[in-house]
Amino acid sequence: MKRTAIIGLLLIVFLAFSTVVRIKDIAKFRGARDNQLFGVGIVVGLNGTGDGGTLNSPLLANMFKNFGIPITEADIKSNNTALVMVTADIPAFYKEGMRLDVIVASIGNAKSLENGVLVQTPLYGADGNVYAVAQGPVSVGGSDVKSSINLQKRFKVTGYIPGGALIEREIPSNIVDDNSITILLMNPDVTTSARVALAINEKFQSRLAKAVDPSSIKVLIPDAFSDDLITFLSIIEEIEVVPDQPAKVVINERTGTVIFGGNVKIADFTLSYGNFVISIENGKIDEKQATISNLIAALKALGATPQDIIGIIQELYKAGVIFAEVKIM
C-alpha cells in the first residue's frame, strides 16, 4: 500500500531564523593572508624503514662536509634515514621567534617516518628567501589499533611536528592602501557584500564603506583612527551582519547524507516513487512556500530511508521543480 505525503506546510513547518555573525567570522582584511613555506630535509633515527640511501646520500654528504667531516655518499647509505618534503603555512603578522606547525612527507621509498627526527631544514617562500627553520621529532599519530572493526591503518610516511618551525624572518604585510582598507569575503556573494557595507556605514553613521564587487568591500579610515588603526579594525570585526545563504543542496550517495543551505523552495508537483506518492500544493493551506526541509521531514516521518530521500530529490531536480543548485557527490 502506497503512503502519501501531502505537503501544505501544515504537516510540519520549519521556521527559518537568519543567522547573525560578526564580520570577523566571514571575512578577512586584504593584505592579511597566510603564505606557504616549503623545504627539503632529512629525517634520521628510523628503525630500518628509511630510503636506503638512494636519494638522501648526496644531501647527507654535503651536510657532513659543512661540519668538516670528510665522508662519501657510499659511506652513509642507510635504511635509518629518509628524504622528506617539509611544508608549513605562516600567517600574516607572525614575527621572528614565533613557531609554526610543520608537515613532513616522504619523497623516496621510505616505509615509515615513525620515531624519526627531522634535521634542521630551511623553509623557503615563493620569493626564494628563507623565512623559517624546521627541526624536531616527527609524530605519525597514535598506535595501531587491533580490532574486529575494519579500521583504516595509519599512514606512516606523512608526519607532523607541532611547533616544529621557528620563524627567522617576518613576511611583510600591508593592509592599508590609499587611506583605506579592503574587506574580503570568504564566500563571495553580492547580497552579503552589500549588507556588510551597509552595516559598517550604520555603525559609524557615515558613508565609509562601499561594496566594490561580490567579494570585496572598501572602507575609508576615519581621521579619528588615523593613528589607531588596530582599534578601527577591531570595531569593524565585531560588527554583526546577516550573511545571505544561496539555496543549495549537496547529496552524498556514498554516505547517504543530504545537506541543504538557504531556504530551498520547491514548486508544485506530484511524484510516485516506490511506496511513496508525494504531492506538493503550495498555498492551498496557508500562503507559505514548500521547502526541502518540510519535504525531508515529512518523508522521514513516513519511514523513508536516506536512499529513498536521495532518490526523490534527484528525480525532483531532474524535473526542474527544485529552486536551488543541486550537487551530487
CSV table of C-alpha atoms in Angstrom, one decimal:
chain,number,residue,atom,x,y,z
A,1,MET,CA,0.0,0.0,0.0
A,2,LYS,CA,1.4,3.3,-1.0
A,3,ARG,CA,2.0,6.1,1.6
A,4,THR,CA,1.1,9.6,0.6
A,5,ALA,CA,2.9,12.8,1.8
A,6,ILE,CA,0.9,16.0,1.1
A,7,ILE,CA,3.0,19.0,2.0
A,8,GLY,CA,0.9,22.1,2.5
A,9,LEU,CA,3.2,23.3,5.2
A,10,LEU,CA,0.7,22.4,7.9
A,11,LEU,CA,2.0,18.9,8.4
A,12,ILE,CA,5.5,20.0,9.5
A,13,VAL,CA,6.7,23.6,9.5
A,14,PHE,CA,10.3,24.7,10.0
A,15,LEU,CA,10.8,28.3,11.0
A,16,ALA,CA,14.0,29.7,9.4
A,17,PHE,CA,15.8,32.2,11.6
A,18,SER,CA,18.6,34.2,10.0
A,19,THR,CA,22.0,33.7,11.5
A,20,VAL,CA,23.7,36.9,12.8
A,21,VAL,CA,27.5,36.7,12.6
A,22,ARG,CA,30.4,39.0,13.1
A,23,ILE,CA,32.3,40.4,10.0
A,24,LYS,CA,35.4,38.7,11.6
A,25,ASP,CA,33.8,35.3,11.1
A,26,ILE,CA,33.0,35.7,7.3
A,27,ALA,CA,35.8,37.9,6.0
A,28,LYS,CA,39.4,38.9,6.2
A,29,PHE,CA,41.4,42.1,5.5
A,30,ARG,CA,43.2,42.3,2.2
A,31,GLY,CA,46.9,42.0,2.8
A,32,ALA,CA,46.5,39.9,5.9
A,33,ARG,CA,47.0,36.5,4.3
A,34,ASP,CA,48.8,33.3,5.0
A,35,ASN,CA,51.9,32.3,3.0
A,36,GLN,CA,53.1,28.9,2.2
A,37,LEU,CA,56.7,27.7,3.0
A,38,PHE,CA,58.5,24.6,1.9
A,39,GLY,CA,61.9,22.9,2.1
A,40,VAL,CA,63.6,19.6,1.6
A,41,GLY,CA,65.1,17.8,4.6
A,42,ILE,CA,66.3,14.6,6.2
A,43,VAL,CA,64.6,12.5,8.8
A,44,VAL,CA,67.0,10.4,10.9
A,45,GLY,CA,66.6,7.8,13.6
A,46,LEU,CA,64.3,5.5,11.7
A,47,ASN,CA,64.4,1.8,12.6
A,48,GLY,CA,65.3,0.4,9.2
A,49,THR,CA,62.2,2.0,7.5
A,50,GLY,CA,64.0,4.7,5.6
A,51,ASP,CA,65.0,5.2,1.9
A,52,GLY,CA,68.2,3.1,1.9
A,53,GLY,CA,70.4,6.0,0.9
A,54,THR,CA,69.4,6.2,-2.8
A,55,LEU,CA,68.1,9.8,-2.6
A,56,ASN,CA,69.4,11.2,0.7
A,57,SER,CA,73.1,10.2,0.5
A,58,PRO,CA,74.2,13.3,-1.5
A,59,LEU,CA,72.3,15.6,0.9
A,60,LEU,CA,73.8,13.9,3.9
A,61,ALA,CA,77.3,14.0,2.4
A,62,ASN,CA,77.0,17.8,1.9
A,63,MET,CA,75.8,18.2,5.4
A,64,PHE,CA,78.8,16.3,6.8
A,65,LYS,CA,81.1,18.3,4.6
A,66,ASN,CA,79.8,21.6,6.1
A,67,PHE,CA,80.8,20.2,9.5
A,68,GLY,CA,84.3,19.4,8.2
A,69,ILE,CA,83.7,15.7,8.2
A,70,PRO,CA,85.1,14.1,5.0
A,71,ILE,CA,82.7,11.3,4.0
A,72,THR,CA,81.5,9.9,0.7
A,73,GLU,CA,77.9,9.1,-0.4
A,74,ALA,CA,78.7,5.4,-0.4
A,75,ASP,CA,79.7,5.5,3.3
A,76,ILE,CA,76.3,6.8,4.5
A,77,LYS,CA,73.8,4.7,2.7
A,78,SER,CA,71.4,3.7,5.5
A,79,ASN,CA,67.8,2.5,5.9
A,80,ASN,CA,67.6,4.7,9.0
A,81,THR,CA,67.2,8.0,7.1
A,82,ALA,CA,64.6,9.4,4.7
A,83,LEU,CA,64.4,12.3,2.3
A,84,VAL,CA,61.3,14.4,3.0
A,85,MET,CA,59.4,17.4,1.8
A,86,VAL,CA,58.7,19.9,4.7
A,87,THR,CA,55.8,22.3,4.4
A,88,ALA,CA,54.2,25.0,6.7
A,89,ASP,CA,51.9,27.9,6.5
A,90,ILE,CA,53.0,31.2,8.0
A,91,PRO,CA,50.0,33.5,9.0
A,92,ALA,CA,50.1,37.3,8.5
A,93,PHE,CA,51.9,39.4,11.1
A,94,TYR,CA,53.8,36.5,12.6
A,95,LYS,CA,57.1,37.8,14.0
A,96,GLU,CA,60.7,36.4,14.4
A,97,GLY,CA,60.9,33.8,17.1
A,98,MET,CA,57.3,32.6,16.9
A,99,ARG,CA,56.6,29.0,15.9
A,100,LEU,CA,54.7,27.2,13.2
A,101,ASP,CA,53.3,23.7,12.8
A,102,VAL,CA,55.1,21.6,10.2
A,103,ILE,CA,54.0,18.7,7.9
A,104,VAL,CA,56.7,16.2,6.8
A,105,ALA,CA,56.1,13.8,3.9
A,106,SER,CA,58.5,11.2,2.5
A,107,ILE,CA,59.8,11.8,-1.0
A,108,GLY,CA,61.6,8.4,-1.6
A,109,ASN,CA,60.6,4.8,-0.8
A,110,ALA,CA,60.7,5.0,3.0
A,111,LYS,CA,58.2,2.7,4.7
A,112,SER,CA,57.6,4.8,7.8
A,113,LEU,CA,58.8,8.0,9.5
A,114,GLU,CA,57.7,6.8,12.9
A,115,ASN,CA,60.1,7.8,15.7
A,116,GLY,CA,62.2,9.8,13.3
A,117,VAL,CA,63.7,13.3,13.9
A,118,LEU,CA,63.8,16.0,11.3
A,119,VAL,CA,67.3,17.6,11.0
A,120,GLN,CA,67.3,21.4,10.8
A,121,THR,CA,65.7,22.3,7.5
A,122,PRO,CA,65.4,25.9,6.0
A,123,LEU,CA,61.9,26.7,4.8
A,124,TYR,CA,61.6,28.9,1.7
A,125,GLY,CA,58.8,31.3,0.5
A,126,ALA,CA,57.8,31.7,-3.1
A,127,ASP,CA,60.4,34.5,-3.5
A,128,GLY,CA,63.2,32.1,-2.7
A,129,ASN,CA,64.0,33.6,0.7
A,130,VAL,CA,64.3,31.6,3.9
A,131,TYR,CA,61.5,32.6,6.4
A,132,ALA,CA,61.7,29.7,8.9
A,133,VAL,CA,63.8,26.8,10.0
A,134,ALA,CA,62.2,23.4,11.0
A,135,GLN,CA,63.5,20.7,13.2
A,136,GLY,CA,62.2,18.2,15.7
A,137,PRO,CA,60.7,14.7,16.4
A,138,VAL,CA,58.1,13.5,13.8
A,139,SER,CA,54.7,12.3,15.0
A,140,VAL,CA,52.7,10.0,12.8
A,141,GLY,CA,49.7,9.5,15.1
A,142,GLY,CA,48.7,7.0,17.8
A,143,SER,CA,49.5,3.3,18.0
A,144,ASP,CA,47.9,0.9,15.6
A,145,VAL,CA,44.6,-0.5,17.0
A,146,LYS,CA,43.8,-4.1,16.7
A,147,SER,CA,40.1,-4.6,16.4
A,148,SER,CA,37.4,-6.7,14.8
A,149,ILE,CA,36.2,-3.5,13.2
A,150,ASN,CA,37.6,-2.7,9.8
A,151,LEU,CA,39.6,0.4,10.7
A,152,GLN,CA,41.9,2.3,8.3
A,153,LYS,CA,45.6,1.8,9.1
A,154,ARG,CA,47.8,4.7,9.9
A,155,PHE,CA,49.6,6.4,7.1
A,156,LYS,CA,53.2,6.4,8.3
A,157,VAL,CA,55.1,8.2,5.5
A,158,THR,CA,53.5,11.5,6.4
A,159,GLY,CA,54.2,13.1,9.8
A,160,TYR,CA,53.5,16.2,11.8
A,161,ILE,CA,55.7,18.4,14.1
A,162,PRO,CA,53.7,20.7,16.3
A,163,GLY,CA,55.5,24.0,16.7
A,164,GLY,CA,58.4,22.5,14.7
A,165,ALA,CA,59.4,25.6,12.8
A,166,LEU,CA,61.0,28.7,14.2
A,167,ILE,CA,60.3,31.9,12.2
A,168,GLU,CA,63.6,33.7,11.2
A,169,ARG,CA,62.1,36.4,9.0
A,170,GLU,CA,58.7,38.2,9.0
A,171,ILE,CA,56.8,38.3,5.8
A,172,PRO,CA,55.8,42.0,5.1
A,173,SER,CA,52.0,42.6,5.4
A,174,ASN,CA,50.3,45.9,4.4
A,175,ILE,CA,46.5,46.2,4.7
A,176,VAL,CA,46.3,50.0,4.2
A,177,ASP,CA,46.1,51.3,0.7
A,178,ASP,CA,45.4,55.0,-0.1
A,179,ASN,CA,44.0,55.6,3.4
A,180,SER,CA,41.5,52.7,3.1
A,181,ILE,CA,41.3,49.0,3.9
A,182,THR,CA,39.5,46.3,1.9
A,183,ILE,CA,37.5,43.5,3.4
A,184,LEU,CA,37.4,40.2,1.5
A,185,LEU,CA,34.5,37.9,2.0
A,186,MET,CA,35.5,34.2,2.3
A,187,ASN,CA,32.4,33.3,0.4
A,188,PRO,CA,31.7,36.0,-2.2
A,189,ASP,CA,28.1,37.0,-2.5
A,190,VAL,CA,26.5,40.1,-3.9
A,191,THR,CA,23.9,40.5,-1.2
A,192,THR,CA,26.3,39.8,1.7
A,193,SER,CA,28.8,42.3,0.3
A,194,ALA,CA,26.1,45.0,0.2
A,195,ARG,CA,24.9,44.1,3.8
A,196,VAL,CA,28.5,44.4,5.2
A,197,ALA,CA,28.9,47.8,3.6
A,198,LEU,CA,25.6,48.9,5.0
A,199,ALA,CA,26.3,47.6,8.5
A,200,ILE,CA,29.7,49.5,8.6
A,201,ASN,CA,28.1,52.7,7.5
A,202,GLU,CA,25.3,52.4,10.1
A,203,LYS,CA,27.9,51.7,12.8
A,204,PHE,CA,29.9,54.8,12.1
A,205,GLN,CA,27.0,56.9,10.9
A,206,SER,CA,29.0,57.8,7.8
A,207,ARG,CA,29.4,56.5,4.3
A,208,LEU,CA,32.8,54.9,4.9
A,209,ALA,CA,32.2,51.6,3.2
A,210,LYS,CA,31.3,50.7,-0.4
A,211,ALA,CA,30.8,47.2,-1.8
A,212,VAL,CA,33.1,47.1,-4.8
A,213,ASP,CA,32.1,43.6,-6.0
A,214,PRO,CA,30.7,40.3,-4.6
A,215,SER,CA,33.9,39.6,-2.7
A,216,SER,CA,35.3,43.0,-1.6
A,217,ILE,CA,34.2,46.0,0.4
A,218,LYS,CA,36.4,49.1,0.5
A,219,VAL,CA,36.4,51.1,3.8
A,220,LEU,CA,37.9,54.6,4.3
A,221,ILE,CA,39.8,55.1,7.5
A,222,PRO,CA,38.3,58.0,9.5
A,223,ASP,CA,40.6,60.8,10.7
A,224,ALA,CA,39.8,59.8,14.3
A,225,PHE,CA,41.6,56.5,13.7
A,226,SER,CA,44.4,57.7,11.5
A,227,ASP,CA,46.9,56.9,14.3
A,228,ASP,CA,45.0,53.9,15.8
A,229,LEU,CA,44.3,51.5,13.0
A,230,ILE,CA,44.1,48.4,15.2
A,231,THR,CA,41.2,49.8,17.2
A,232,PHE,CA,39.4,50.7,14.0
A,233,LEU,CA,39.9,47.2,12.6
A,234,SER,CA,38.7,45.6,15.9
A,235,ILE,CA,35.5,47.7,15.8
A,236,ILE,CA,34.8,46.5,12.2
A,237,GLU,CA,35.5,42.9,13.1
A,238,GLU,CA,32.8,43.0,15.8
A,239,ILE,CA,30.1,44.5,13.6
A,240,GLU,CA,27.3,41.9,13.1
A,241,VAL,CA,25.6,41.2,9.8
A,242,VAL,CA,23.2,38.6,8.4
A,243,PRO,CA,25.1,36.8,5.5
A,244,ASP,CA,22.9,35.7,2.6
A,245,GLN,CA,22.9,32.0,2.0
A,246,PRO,CA,22.3,30.8,-1.5
A,247,ALA,CA,19.9,27.9,-2.0
A,248,LYS,CA,22.0,24.8,-2.4
A,249,VAL,CA,21.5,21.0,-1.9
A,250,VAL,CA,24.5,18.7,-1.6
A,251,ILE,CA,23.9,14.9,-1.9
A,252,ASN,CA,26.5,12.3,-0.9
A,253,GLU,CA,25.2,9.0,-2.3
A,254,ARG,CA,28.1,7.1,-0.7
A,255,THR,CA,27.2,8.1,2.9
A,256,GLY,CA,23.5,8.7,2.4
A,257,THR,CA,23.5,12.3,3.5
A,258,VAL,CA,21.7,15.4,2.3
A,259,ILE,CA,22.9,18.8,3.2
A,260,PHE,CA,20.9,21.9,2.2
A,261,GLY,CA,21.6,25.6,2.8
A,262,GLY,CA,19.4,28.6,2.4
A,263,ASN,CA,15.6,28.5,2.0
A,264,VAL,CA,15.4,25.8,-0.7
A,265,LYS,CA,11.9,26.1,-2.2
A,266,ILE,CA,10.1,23.6,-4.4
A,267,ALA,CA,7.3,24.0,-6.9
A,268,ASP,CA,4.0,22.1,-7.2
A,269,PHE,CA,4.4,18.5,-8.3
A,270,THR,CA,3.1,15.0,-7.8
A,271,LEU,CA,5.6,12.1,-7.8
A,272,SER,CA,5.2,8.4,-7.4
A,273,TYR,CA,8.4,6.8,-6.0
A,274,GLY,CA,8.4,3.2,-4.7
A,275,ASN,CA,5.9,3.1,-1.9
A,276,PHE,CA,5.5,6.8,-1.8
A,277,VAL,CA,3.2,9.3,-3.5
A,278,ILE,CA,4.4,12.9,-2.9
A,279,SER,CA,2.1,15.8,-3.8
A,280,ILE,CA,3.1,19.4,-3.3
A,281,GLU,CA,0.4,22.1,-3.4
A,282,ASN,CA,1.8,25.4,-2.4
A,283,GLY,CA,-0.6,27.9,-0.8
A,284,LYS,CA,-3.5,25.6,-0.6
A,285,ILE,CA,-3.5,25.5,3.3
A,286,ASP,CA,-1.5,28.6,4.2
A,287,GLU,CA,0.3,31.1,2.0
A,288,LYS,CA,3.8,29.7,2.6
A,289,GLN,CA,6.1,28.1,0.0
A,290,ALA,CA,7.0,24.4,0.4
A,291,THR,CA,10.7,23.7,1.1
A,292,ILE,CA,13.2,20.9,1.1
A,293,SER,CA,13.1,21.0,4.9
A,294,ASN,CA,9.4,20.3,5.0
A,295,LEU,CA,9.7,17.6,2.4
A,296,ILE,CA,12.5,15.7,4.1
A,297,ALA,CA,10.9,15.9,7.5
A,298,ALA,CA,7.6,14.6,6.1
A,299,LEU,CA,9.3,11.7,4.3
A,300,LYS,CA,11.3,10.8,7.4
A,301,ALA,CA,8.0,10.8,9.5
A,302,LEU,CA,6.6,8.3,7.0
A,303,GLY,CA,9.6,6.0,7.3
A,304,ALA,CA,11.6,6.9,4.2
A,305,THR,CA,15.2,5.7,4.2
A,306,PRO,CA,18.1,8.1,3.3
A,307,GLN,CA,18.3,6.3,-0.1
A,308,ASP,CA,14.6,7.0,-0.7
A,309,ILE,CA,15.0,10.7,0.2
A,310,ILE,CA,18.1,11.0,-2.1
A,311,GLY,CA,16.3,9.3,-4.9
A,312,ILE,CA,13.3,11.5,-4.6
A,313,ILE,CA,15.4,14.7,-4.5
A,314,GLN,CA,17.3,13.6,-7.6
A,315,GLU,CA,14.1,13.0,-9.5
A,316,LEU,CA,12.7,16.4,-8.4
A,317,TYR,CA,16.0,18.0,-9.6
A,318,LYS,CA,15.7,16.4,-13.0
A,319,ALA,CA,12.1,17.6,-13.3
A,320,GLY,CA,13.2,21.1,-12.5
A,321,VAL,CA,11.0,21.7,-9.5
A,322,ILE,CA,13.8,22.5,-7.0
A,323,PHE,CA,14.7,26.1,-7.0
A,324,ALA,CA,18.4,25.6,-6.0
A,325,GLU,CA,21.7,24.3,-7.1
A,326,VAL,CA,21.9,20.6,-6.6
A,327,LYS,CA,25.4,19.0,-6.3
A,328,ILE,CA,25.7,15.2,-6.3
A,329,MET,CA,28.9,13.7,-4.9
